[in-house]
Short mmCIF file of C-alpha atoms and ligand atoms in Angstrom, two decimals:
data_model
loop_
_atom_site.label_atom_id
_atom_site.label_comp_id
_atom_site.label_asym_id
_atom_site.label_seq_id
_atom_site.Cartn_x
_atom_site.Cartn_y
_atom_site.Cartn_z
CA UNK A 1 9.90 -20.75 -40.92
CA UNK A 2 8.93 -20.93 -37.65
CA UNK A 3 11.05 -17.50 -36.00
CA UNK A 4 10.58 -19.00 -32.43
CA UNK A 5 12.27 -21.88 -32.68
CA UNK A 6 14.76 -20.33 -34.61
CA UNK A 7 18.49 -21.27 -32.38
CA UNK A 8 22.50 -20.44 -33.05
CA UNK A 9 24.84 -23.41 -34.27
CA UNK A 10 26.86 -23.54 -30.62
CA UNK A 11 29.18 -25.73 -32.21
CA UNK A 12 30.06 -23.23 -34.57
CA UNK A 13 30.07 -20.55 -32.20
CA UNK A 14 32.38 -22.44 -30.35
CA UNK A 15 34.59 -23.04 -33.16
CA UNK A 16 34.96 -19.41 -34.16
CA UNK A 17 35.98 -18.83 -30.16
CA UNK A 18 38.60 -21.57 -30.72
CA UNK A 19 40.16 -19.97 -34.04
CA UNK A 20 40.46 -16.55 -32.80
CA UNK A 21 41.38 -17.60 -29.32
CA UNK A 22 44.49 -18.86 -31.30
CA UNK A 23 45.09 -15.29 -32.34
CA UNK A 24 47.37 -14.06 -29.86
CA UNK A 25 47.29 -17.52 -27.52
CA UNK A 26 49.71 -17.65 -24.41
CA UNK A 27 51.39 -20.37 -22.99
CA UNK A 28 49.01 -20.33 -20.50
CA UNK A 29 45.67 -20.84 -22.34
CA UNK A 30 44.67 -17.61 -22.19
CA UNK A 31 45.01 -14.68 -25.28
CA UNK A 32 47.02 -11.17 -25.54
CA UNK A 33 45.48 -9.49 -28.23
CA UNK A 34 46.31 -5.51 -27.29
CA UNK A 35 44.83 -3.19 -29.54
CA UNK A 36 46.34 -2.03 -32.94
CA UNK A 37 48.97 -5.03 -32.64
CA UNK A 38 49.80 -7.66 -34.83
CA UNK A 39 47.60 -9.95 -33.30
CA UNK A 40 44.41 -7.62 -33.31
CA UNK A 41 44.99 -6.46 -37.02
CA UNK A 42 45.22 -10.72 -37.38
CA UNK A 43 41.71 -11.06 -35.53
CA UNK A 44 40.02 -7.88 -37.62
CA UNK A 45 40.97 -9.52 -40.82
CA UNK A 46 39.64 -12.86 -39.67
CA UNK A 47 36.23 -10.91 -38.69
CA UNK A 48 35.95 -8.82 -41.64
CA UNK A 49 36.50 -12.16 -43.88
CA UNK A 50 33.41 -13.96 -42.54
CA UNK A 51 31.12 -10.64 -42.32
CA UNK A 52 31.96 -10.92 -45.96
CA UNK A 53 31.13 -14.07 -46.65
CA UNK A 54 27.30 -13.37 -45.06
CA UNK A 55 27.63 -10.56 -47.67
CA UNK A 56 27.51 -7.66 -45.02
CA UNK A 57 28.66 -4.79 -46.18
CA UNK A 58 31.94 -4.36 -44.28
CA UNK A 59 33.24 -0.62 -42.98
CA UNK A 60 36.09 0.73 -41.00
CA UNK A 61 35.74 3.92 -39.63
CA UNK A 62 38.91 6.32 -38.91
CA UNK A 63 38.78 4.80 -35.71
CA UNK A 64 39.03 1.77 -36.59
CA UNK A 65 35.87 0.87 -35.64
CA UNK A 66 34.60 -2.51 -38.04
CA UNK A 67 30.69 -2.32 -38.76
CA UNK A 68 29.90 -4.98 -40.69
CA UNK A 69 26.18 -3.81 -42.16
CA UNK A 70 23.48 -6.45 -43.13
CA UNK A 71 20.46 -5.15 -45.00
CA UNK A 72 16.88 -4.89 -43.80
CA UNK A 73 13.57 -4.68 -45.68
CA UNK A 74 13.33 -1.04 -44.99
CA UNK A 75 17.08 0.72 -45.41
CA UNK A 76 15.85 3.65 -43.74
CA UNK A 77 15.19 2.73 -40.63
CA UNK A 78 17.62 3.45 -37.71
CA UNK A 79 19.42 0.00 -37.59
CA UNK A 80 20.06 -2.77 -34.59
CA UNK A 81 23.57 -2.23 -33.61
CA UNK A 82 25.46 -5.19 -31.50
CA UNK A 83 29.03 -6.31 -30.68
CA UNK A 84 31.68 -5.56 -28.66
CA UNK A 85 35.49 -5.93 -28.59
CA UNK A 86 38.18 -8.28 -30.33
CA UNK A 87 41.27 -6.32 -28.10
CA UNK A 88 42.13 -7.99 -24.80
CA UNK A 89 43.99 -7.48 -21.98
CA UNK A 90 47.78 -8.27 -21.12
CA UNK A 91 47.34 -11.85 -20.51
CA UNK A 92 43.90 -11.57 -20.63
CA UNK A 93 41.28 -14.52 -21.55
CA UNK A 94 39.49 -15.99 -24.64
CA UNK A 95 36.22 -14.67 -23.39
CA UNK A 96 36.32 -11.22 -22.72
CA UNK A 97 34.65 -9.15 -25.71
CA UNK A 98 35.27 -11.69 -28.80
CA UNK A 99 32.03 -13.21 -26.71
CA UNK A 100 30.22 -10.54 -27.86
CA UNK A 101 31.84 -10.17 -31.32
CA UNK A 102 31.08 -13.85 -32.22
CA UNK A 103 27.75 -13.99 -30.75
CA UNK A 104 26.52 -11.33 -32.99
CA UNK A 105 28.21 -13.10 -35.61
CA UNK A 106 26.65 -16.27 -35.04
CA UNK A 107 23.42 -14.48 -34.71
CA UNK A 108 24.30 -12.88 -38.31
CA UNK A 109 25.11 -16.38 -39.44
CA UNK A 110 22.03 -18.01 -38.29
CA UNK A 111 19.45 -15.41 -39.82
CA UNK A 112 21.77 -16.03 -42.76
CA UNK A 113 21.61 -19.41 -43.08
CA UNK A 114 17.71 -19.42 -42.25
CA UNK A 115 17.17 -17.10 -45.37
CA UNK A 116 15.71 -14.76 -42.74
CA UNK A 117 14.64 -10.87 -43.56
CA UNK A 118 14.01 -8.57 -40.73
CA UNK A 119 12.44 -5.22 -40.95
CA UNK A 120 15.46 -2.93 -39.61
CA UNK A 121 19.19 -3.29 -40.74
CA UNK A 122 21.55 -4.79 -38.17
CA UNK A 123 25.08 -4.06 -37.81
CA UNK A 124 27.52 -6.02 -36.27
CA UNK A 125 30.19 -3.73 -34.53
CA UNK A 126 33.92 -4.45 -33.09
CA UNK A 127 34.84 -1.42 -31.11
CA UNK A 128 38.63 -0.29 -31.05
CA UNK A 129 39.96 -0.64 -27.79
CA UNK A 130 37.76 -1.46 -25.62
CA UNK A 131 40.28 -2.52 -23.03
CA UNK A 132 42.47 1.46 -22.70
CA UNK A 133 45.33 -1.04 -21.73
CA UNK A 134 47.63 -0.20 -24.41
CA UNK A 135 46.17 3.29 -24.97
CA UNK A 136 44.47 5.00 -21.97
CA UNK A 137 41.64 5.96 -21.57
CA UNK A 138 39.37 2.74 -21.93
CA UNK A 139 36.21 2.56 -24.22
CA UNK A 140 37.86 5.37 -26.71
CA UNK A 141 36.56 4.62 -30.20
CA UNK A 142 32.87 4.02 -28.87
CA UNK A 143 33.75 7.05 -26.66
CA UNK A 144 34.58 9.39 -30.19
CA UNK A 145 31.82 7.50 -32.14
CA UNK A 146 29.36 8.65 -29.48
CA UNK A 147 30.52 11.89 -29.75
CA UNK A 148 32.02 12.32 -26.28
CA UNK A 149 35.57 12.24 -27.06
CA UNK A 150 37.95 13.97 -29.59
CA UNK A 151 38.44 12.10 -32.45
CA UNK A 152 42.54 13.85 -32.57
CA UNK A 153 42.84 13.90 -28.62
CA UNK A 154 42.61 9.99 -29.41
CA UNK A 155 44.89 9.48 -32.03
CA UNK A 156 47.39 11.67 -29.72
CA UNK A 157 47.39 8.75 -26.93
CA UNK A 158 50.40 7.20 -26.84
CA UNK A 159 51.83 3.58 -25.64
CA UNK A 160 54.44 3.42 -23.45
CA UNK A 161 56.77 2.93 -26.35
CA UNK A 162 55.80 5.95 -27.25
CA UNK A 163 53.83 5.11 -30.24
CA UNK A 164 50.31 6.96 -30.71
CA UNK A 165 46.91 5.28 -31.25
CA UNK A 166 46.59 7.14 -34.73
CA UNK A 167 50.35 6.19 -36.29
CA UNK A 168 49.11 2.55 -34.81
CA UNK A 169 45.74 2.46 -36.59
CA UNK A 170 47.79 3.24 -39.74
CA UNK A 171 50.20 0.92 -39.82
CA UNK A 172 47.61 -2.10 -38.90
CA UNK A 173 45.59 -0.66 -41.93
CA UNK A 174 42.31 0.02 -39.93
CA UNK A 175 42.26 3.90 -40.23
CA UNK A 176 38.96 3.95 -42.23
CA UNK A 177 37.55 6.05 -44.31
CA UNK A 178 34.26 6.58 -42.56
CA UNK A 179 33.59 9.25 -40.44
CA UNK A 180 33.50 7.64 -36.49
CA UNK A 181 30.34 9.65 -35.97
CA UNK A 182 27.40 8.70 -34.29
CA UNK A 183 24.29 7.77 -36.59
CA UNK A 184 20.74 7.30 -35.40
CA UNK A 185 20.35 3.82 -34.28
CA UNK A 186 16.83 1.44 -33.12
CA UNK A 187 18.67 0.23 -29.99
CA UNK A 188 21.87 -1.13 -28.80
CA UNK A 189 22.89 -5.03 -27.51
CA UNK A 190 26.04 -6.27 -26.04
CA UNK A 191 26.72 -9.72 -25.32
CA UNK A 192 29.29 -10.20 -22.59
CA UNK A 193 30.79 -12.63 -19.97
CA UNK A 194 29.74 -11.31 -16.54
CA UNK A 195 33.34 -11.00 -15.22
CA UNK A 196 31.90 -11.92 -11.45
CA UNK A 197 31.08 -14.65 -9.33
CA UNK A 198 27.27 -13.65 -8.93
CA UNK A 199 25.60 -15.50 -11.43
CA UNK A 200 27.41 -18.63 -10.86
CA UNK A 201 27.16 -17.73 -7.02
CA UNK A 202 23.16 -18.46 -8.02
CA UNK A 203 22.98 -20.96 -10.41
CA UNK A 204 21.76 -18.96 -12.97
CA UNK A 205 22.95 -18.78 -16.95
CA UNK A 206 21.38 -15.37 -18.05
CA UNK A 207 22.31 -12.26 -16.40
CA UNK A 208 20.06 -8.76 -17.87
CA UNK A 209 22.43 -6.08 -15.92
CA UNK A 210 20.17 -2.78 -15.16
CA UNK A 211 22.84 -0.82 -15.86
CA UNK A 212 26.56 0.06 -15.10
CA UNK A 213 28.21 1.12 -11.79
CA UNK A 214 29.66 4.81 -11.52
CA UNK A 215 32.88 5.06 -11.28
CA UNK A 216 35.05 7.41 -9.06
CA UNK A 217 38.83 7.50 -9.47
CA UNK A 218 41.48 9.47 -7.19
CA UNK A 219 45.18 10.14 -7.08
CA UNK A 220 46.42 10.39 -4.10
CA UNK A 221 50.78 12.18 -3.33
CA UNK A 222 52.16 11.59 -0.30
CA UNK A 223 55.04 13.32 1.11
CA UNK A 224 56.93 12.20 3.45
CA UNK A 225 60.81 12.40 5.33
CA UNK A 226 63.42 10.36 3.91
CA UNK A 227 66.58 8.99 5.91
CA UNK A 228 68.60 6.13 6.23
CA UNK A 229 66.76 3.47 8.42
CA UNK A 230 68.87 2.39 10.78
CA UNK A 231 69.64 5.48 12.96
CA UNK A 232 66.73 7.35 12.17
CA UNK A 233 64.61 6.18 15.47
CA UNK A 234 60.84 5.76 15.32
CA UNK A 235 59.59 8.54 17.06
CA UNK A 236 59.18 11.55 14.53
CA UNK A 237 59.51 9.53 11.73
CA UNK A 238 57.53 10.74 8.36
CA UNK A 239 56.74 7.27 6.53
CA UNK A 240 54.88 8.57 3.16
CA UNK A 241 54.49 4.72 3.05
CA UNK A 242 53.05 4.05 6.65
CA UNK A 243 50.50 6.52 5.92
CA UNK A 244 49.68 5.18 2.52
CA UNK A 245 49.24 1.46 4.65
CA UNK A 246 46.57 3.06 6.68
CA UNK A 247 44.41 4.61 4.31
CA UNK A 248 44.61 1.91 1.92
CA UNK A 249 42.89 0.06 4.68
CA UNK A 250 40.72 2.97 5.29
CA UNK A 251 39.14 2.28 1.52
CA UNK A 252 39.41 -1.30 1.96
CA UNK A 253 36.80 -1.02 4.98
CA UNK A 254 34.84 1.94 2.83
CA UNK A 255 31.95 -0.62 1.83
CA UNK A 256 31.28 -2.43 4.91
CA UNK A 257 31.27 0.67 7.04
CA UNK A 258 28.97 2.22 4.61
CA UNK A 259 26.78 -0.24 3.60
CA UNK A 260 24.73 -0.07 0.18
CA UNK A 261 25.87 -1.30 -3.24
CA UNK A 262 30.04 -0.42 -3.11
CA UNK A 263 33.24 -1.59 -3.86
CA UNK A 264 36.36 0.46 -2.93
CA UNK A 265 39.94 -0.39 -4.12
CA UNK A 266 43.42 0.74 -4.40
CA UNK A 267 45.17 -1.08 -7.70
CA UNK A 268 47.99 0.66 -8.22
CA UNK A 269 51.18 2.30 -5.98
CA UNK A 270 54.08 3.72 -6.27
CA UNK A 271 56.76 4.14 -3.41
CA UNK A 272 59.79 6.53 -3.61
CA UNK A 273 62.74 5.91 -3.04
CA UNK A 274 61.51 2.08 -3.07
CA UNK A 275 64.71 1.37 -1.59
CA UNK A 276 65.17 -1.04 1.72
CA UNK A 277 66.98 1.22 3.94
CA UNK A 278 65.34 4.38 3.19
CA UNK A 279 62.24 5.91 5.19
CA UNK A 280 60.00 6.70 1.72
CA UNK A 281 59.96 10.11 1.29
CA UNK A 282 56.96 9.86 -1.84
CA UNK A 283 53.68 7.71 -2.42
CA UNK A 284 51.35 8.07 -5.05
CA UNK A 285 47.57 5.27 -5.35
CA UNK A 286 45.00 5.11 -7.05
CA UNK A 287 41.31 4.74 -5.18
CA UNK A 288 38.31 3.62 -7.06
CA UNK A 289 35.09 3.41 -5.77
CA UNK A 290 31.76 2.14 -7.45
CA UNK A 291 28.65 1.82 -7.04
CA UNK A 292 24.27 1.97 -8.50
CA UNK A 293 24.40 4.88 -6.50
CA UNK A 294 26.61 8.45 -7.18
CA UNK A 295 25.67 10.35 -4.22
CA UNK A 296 26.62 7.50 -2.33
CA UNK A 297 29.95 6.82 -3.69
CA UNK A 298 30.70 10.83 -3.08
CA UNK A 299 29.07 11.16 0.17
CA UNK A 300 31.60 7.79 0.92
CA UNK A 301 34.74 8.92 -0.73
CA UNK A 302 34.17 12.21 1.91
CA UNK A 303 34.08 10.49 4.54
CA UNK A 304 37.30 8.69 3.87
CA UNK A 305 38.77 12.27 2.46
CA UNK A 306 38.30 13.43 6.00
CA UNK A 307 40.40 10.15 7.09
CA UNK A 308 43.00 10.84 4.60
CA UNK A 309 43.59 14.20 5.76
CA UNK A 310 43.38 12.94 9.35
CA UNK A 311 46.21 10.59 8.89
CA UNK A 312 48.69 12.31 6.67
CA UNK A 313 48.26 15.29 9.26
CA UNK A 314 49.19 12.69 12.28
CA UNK A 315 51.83 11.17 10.71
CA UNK A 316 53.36 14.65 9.19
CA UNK A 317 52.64 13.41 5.33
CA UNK A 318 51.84 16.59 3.12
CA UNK A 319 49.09 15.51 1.09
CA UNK A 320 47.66 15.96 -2.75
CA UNK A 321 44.76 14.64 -3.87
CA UNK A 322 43.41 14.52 -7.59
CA UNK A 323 39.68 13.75 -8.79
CA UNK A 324 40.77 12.19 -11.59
CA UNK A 325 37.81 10.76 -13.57
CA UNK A 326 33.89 10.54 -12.76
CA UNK A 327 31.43 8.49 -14.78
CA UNK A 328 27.82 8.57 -13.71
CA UNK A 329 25.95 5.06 -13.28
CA UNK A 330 24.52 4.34 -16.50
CA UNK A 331 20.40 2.88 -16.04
CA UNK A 332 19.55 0.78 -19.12
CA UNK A 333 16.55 0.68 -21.25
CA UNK A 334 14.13 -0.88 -18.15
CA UNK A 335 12.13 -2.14 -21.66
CA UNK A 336 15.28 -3.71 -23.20
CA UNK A 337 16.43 -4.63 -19.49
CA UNK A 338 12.87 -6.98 -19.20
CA UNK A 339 13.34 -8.58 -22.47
CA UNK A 340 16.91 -9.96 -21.68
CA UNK A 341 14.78 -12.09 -18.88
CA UNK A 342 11.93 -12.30 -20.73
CA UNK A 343 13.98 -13.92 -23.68
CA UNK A 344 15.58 -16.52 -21.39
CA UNK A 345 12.24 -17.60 -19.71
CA UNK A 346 11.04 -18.56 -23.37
CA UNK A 347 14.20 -20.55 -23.86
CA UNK A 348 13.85 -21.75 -20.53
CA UNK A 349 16.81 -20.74 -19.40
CA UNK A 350 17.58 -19.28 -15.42
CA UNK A 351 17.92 -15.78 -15.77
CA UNK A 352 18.59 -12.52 -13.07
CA UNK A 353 18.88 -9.04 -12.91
CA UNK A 354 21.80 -7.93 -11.58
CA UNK A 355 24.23 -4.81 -12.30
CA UNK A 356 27.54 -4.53 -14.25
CA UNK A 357 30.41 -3.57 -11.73
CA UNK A 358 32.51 -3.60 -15.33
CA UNK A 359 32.98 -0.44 -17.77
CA UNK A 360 31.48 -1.49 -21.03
CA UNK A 361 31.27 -0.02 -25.07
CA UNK A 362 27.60 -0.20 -23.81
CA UNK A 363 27.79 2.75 -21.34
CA UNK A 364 28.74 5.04 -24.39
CA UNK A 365 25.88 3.44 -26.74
CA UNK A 366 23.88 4.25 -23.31
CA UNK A 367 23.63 7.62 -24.09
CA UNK A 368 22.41 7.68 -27.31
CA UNK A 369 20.42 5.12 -27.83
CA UNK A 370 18.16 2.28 -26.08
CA UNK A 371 21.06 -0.20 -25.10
CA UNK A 372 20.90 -3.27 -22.94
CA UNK A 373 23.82 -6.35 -22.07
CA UNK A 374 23.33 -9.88 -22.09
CA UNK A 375 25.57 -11.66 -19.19
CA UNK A 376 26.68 -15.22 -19.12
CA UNK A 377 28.53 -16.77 -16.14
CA UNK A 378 32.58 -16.28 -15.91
CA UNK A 379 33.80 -19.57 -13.94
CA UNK A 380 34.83 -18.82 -10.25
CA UNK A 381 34.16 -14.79 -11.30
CA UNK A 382 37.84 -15.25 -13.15
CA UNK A 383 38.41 -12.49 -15.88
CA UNK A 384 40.96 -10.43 -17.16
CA UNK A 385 43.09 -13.41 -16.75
CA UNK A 386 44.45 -16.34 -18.76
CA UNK A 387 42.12 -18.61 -16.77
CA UNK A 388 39.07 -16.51 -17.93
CA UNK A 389 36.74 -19.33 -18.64
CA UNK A 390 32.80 -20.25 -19.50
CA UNK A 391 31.07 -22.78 -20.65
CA UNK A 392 30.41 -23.85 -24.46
CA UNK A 393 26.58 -24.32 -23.62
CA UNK A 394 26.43 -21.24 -21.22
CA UNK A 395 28.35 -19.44 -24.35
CA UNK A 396 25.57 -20.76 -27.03
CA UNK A 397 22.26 -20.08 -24.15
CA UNK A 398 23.59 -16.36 -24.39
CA UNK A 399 23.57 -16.46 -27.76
CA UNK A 400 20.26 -17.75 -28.41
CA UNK A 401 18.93 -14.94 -25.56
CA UNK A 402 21.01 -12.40 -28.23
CA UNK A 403 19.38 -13.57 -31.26
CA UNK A 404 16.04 -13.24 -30.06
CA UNK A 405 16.26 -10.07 -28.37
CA UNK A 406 18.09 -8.43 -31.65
CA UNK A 407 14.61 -10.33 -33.54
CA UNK A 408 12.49 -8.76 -31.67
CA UNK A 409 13.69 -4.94 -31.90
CA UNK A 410 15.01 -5.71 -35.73
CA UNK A 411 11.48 -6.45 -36.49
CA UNK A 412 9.90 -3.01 -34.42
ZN1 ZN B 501 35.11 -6.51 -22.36
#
């Protein structure tokens, strides 16, 4: 058999997108699959079913983490580790991690099919919460498996029902057996849907990011004066929420007035009392701030520290400010990085490097082990939303760039 012009069965990758897109489908066309519900124990079982039938060897770790192990010639070799997530978002999309679940399943299913050995094992991997939408933080099981987390601080996390992430993995049936401990591995791949408007932006279909974003989060409290609205006359006025207004523009205009790589946002606010004829008295946003470069993003979140201070001082607004989480930009294997575009040239497909603005399972595997992503294009940069959308044939072009890439280091 000629390995080279070996190629995945799109039409069965798209069917497998199809039947678990049903898993959890909205009204809307899109999917809400949150971790450890109904619908993700629904989707594991679905996954662990057809590893079986490949005859993987199928294990859940006490994370919950499904590794669904196919043999090599030599079983004592580090193995080729892919995948990604099967939990989405509220409302999220069909795209969105199953991508990368099914395309290493497909991959599976081709070598399969083509009676094909390799020299290294390769494990196919769905990742427990990937998403942190149900359960913060985001990433956690890669997160414990890597070593970085607790394995109990996780469990603790609750839902805001109250329930934690370890009663949850219980009652779904997925807390495993197997320790969730790191192992040595040859390399790690994730397949993913770029979540951003650039590769479309330049007609191309393959995206090989260098690497992850930082990421910079802040909590900001404001205090302010309340009173009721109407007598209480401009001047001398303490608007917690005025001042909140004017620094959320402040981050807003962070990028552009520092130039570079960045993007700056506030996602989330609260306002206290929230009522419409009382001067708020109590703010609390979020800032995040990314970018390829750290000691940019610090030397820019300092600069609009300075304007926060500045303002809430003006406008007689006690402020608080927490640094509430810092990941460092995460550079990929440069070698792994290459073959992503090398790959696609061979299949002839148009292919750029680019970065991930997105948190991944990858940025864990990052630090233990050779790990690259595979990007294909997200129509009009839509994700995390029931629109979330790509094409069958840019779907099945990623795969094929997948199953050569995972060839190539499976046979190292
Ligand atoms: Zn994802």
């Amino acid at each position: 058999m000629d390995v080279q012009s070996l190629r995945v069965n799109g039409k069965r990758l798209q069917s497998s997108l199809q039947q678990m897109a049903t898993i959890g489908a909205t009204p809307a066309g899109g999917v809400q699959r949150l971790t450890l519900s109904d619908e993700d124990k629904r989707a594991r079982d679905l996954l662990c079913t057809w590893l079986r039938e490949l005859g993987c060897e199928v294990v859940v770790d006490e994370m919950g983490n499904i590794f669904g192990k196919r043999a090599g010639r030599d079983s004592s070799l580090p193995p080729v580790l892919c995948g990604s997530h099967v939990d989405s978002q509220p409302k999220g999309g069909r795209f969105d991690g199953i991508l990368g679940v099914m395309g290493a399943l497909e991959v599976l299913r081709t070598l399969h099919d083509s009676k094909i050995e390799t020299k290294r094992p390769i494990w196919l991997v769905d990742w427990t919460n990937e998403e942190g939408s149900r359960f913060a933080p985001a990433m956690v099981a890669s997160g414990v498996w890597a070593g970085a987390l607790e394995r109990d601080w996780a469990y603790a996390r609750k839902d805001i029902q109250g329930k934690t992430q370890g009663e949850e993995l219980e009652r779904i049936g997925y807390k495993g057996k197997a320790a969730a401990r790191k192992v040595p591995l040859h390399c790690y791949w994730e397949y993913h849907i770029e979540q951003g408007p650039m590769l479309e932006r330049e007609h191309k279909v393959i995206g090989a990011p260098k690497g992850i974003l930082c990421l910079h989060w802040y909590d900001v409290y404001l205090e302010g004066e309340a009173n009721q609205v109407g007598p209480t006359p401009m001047e001398g006025r303490h608007d917690a929420l005025c001042a909140a207004a004017e620094m959320i523009l402040k981050v807003n205009e962070l990028p552009g007035r520092m130039g570079g790589n960045m993007v700056a946002t506030v996602g989330e606010l609260q306002n206290y009392p929230n009522s419409r004829n009382i001067i708020p008295d109590r703010v609390h946003f979020t800032v995040d701030i990314r970018s390829w470069d750290d000691e940019h993003a610090l030397r820019s979140w300092e600069l609009v520290r300075q304007d926060f201070v500045a303002i809430a001082e003006r406008r007689g607004c006690p402020i608080r400010i927490e640094e509430t989480w810092r990941v460092k930009h995460s550079p990929f294997d440069e070698r792994l990085v290459n073959r992503v575009l090398e790959t696609a040239t061979e299949l002839g497909l148009p292919a750029m490097r680019m970065v991930s603005g997105a948190g991944h399972d990858a940025g864990y595997m990052n630090q233990l082990t050779s790990t690259a992503m595979v990007f294909v294009p997200s129509i009009g940069g839509r994700s995390h939303v029931e629109c979330e959308n790509t094409k069958w044939e840019d779907c099945e072009a990623g795969a094929n760039v997948l199953l050569h890439c995972i060839l190539k280091s499976a046979n190292e």
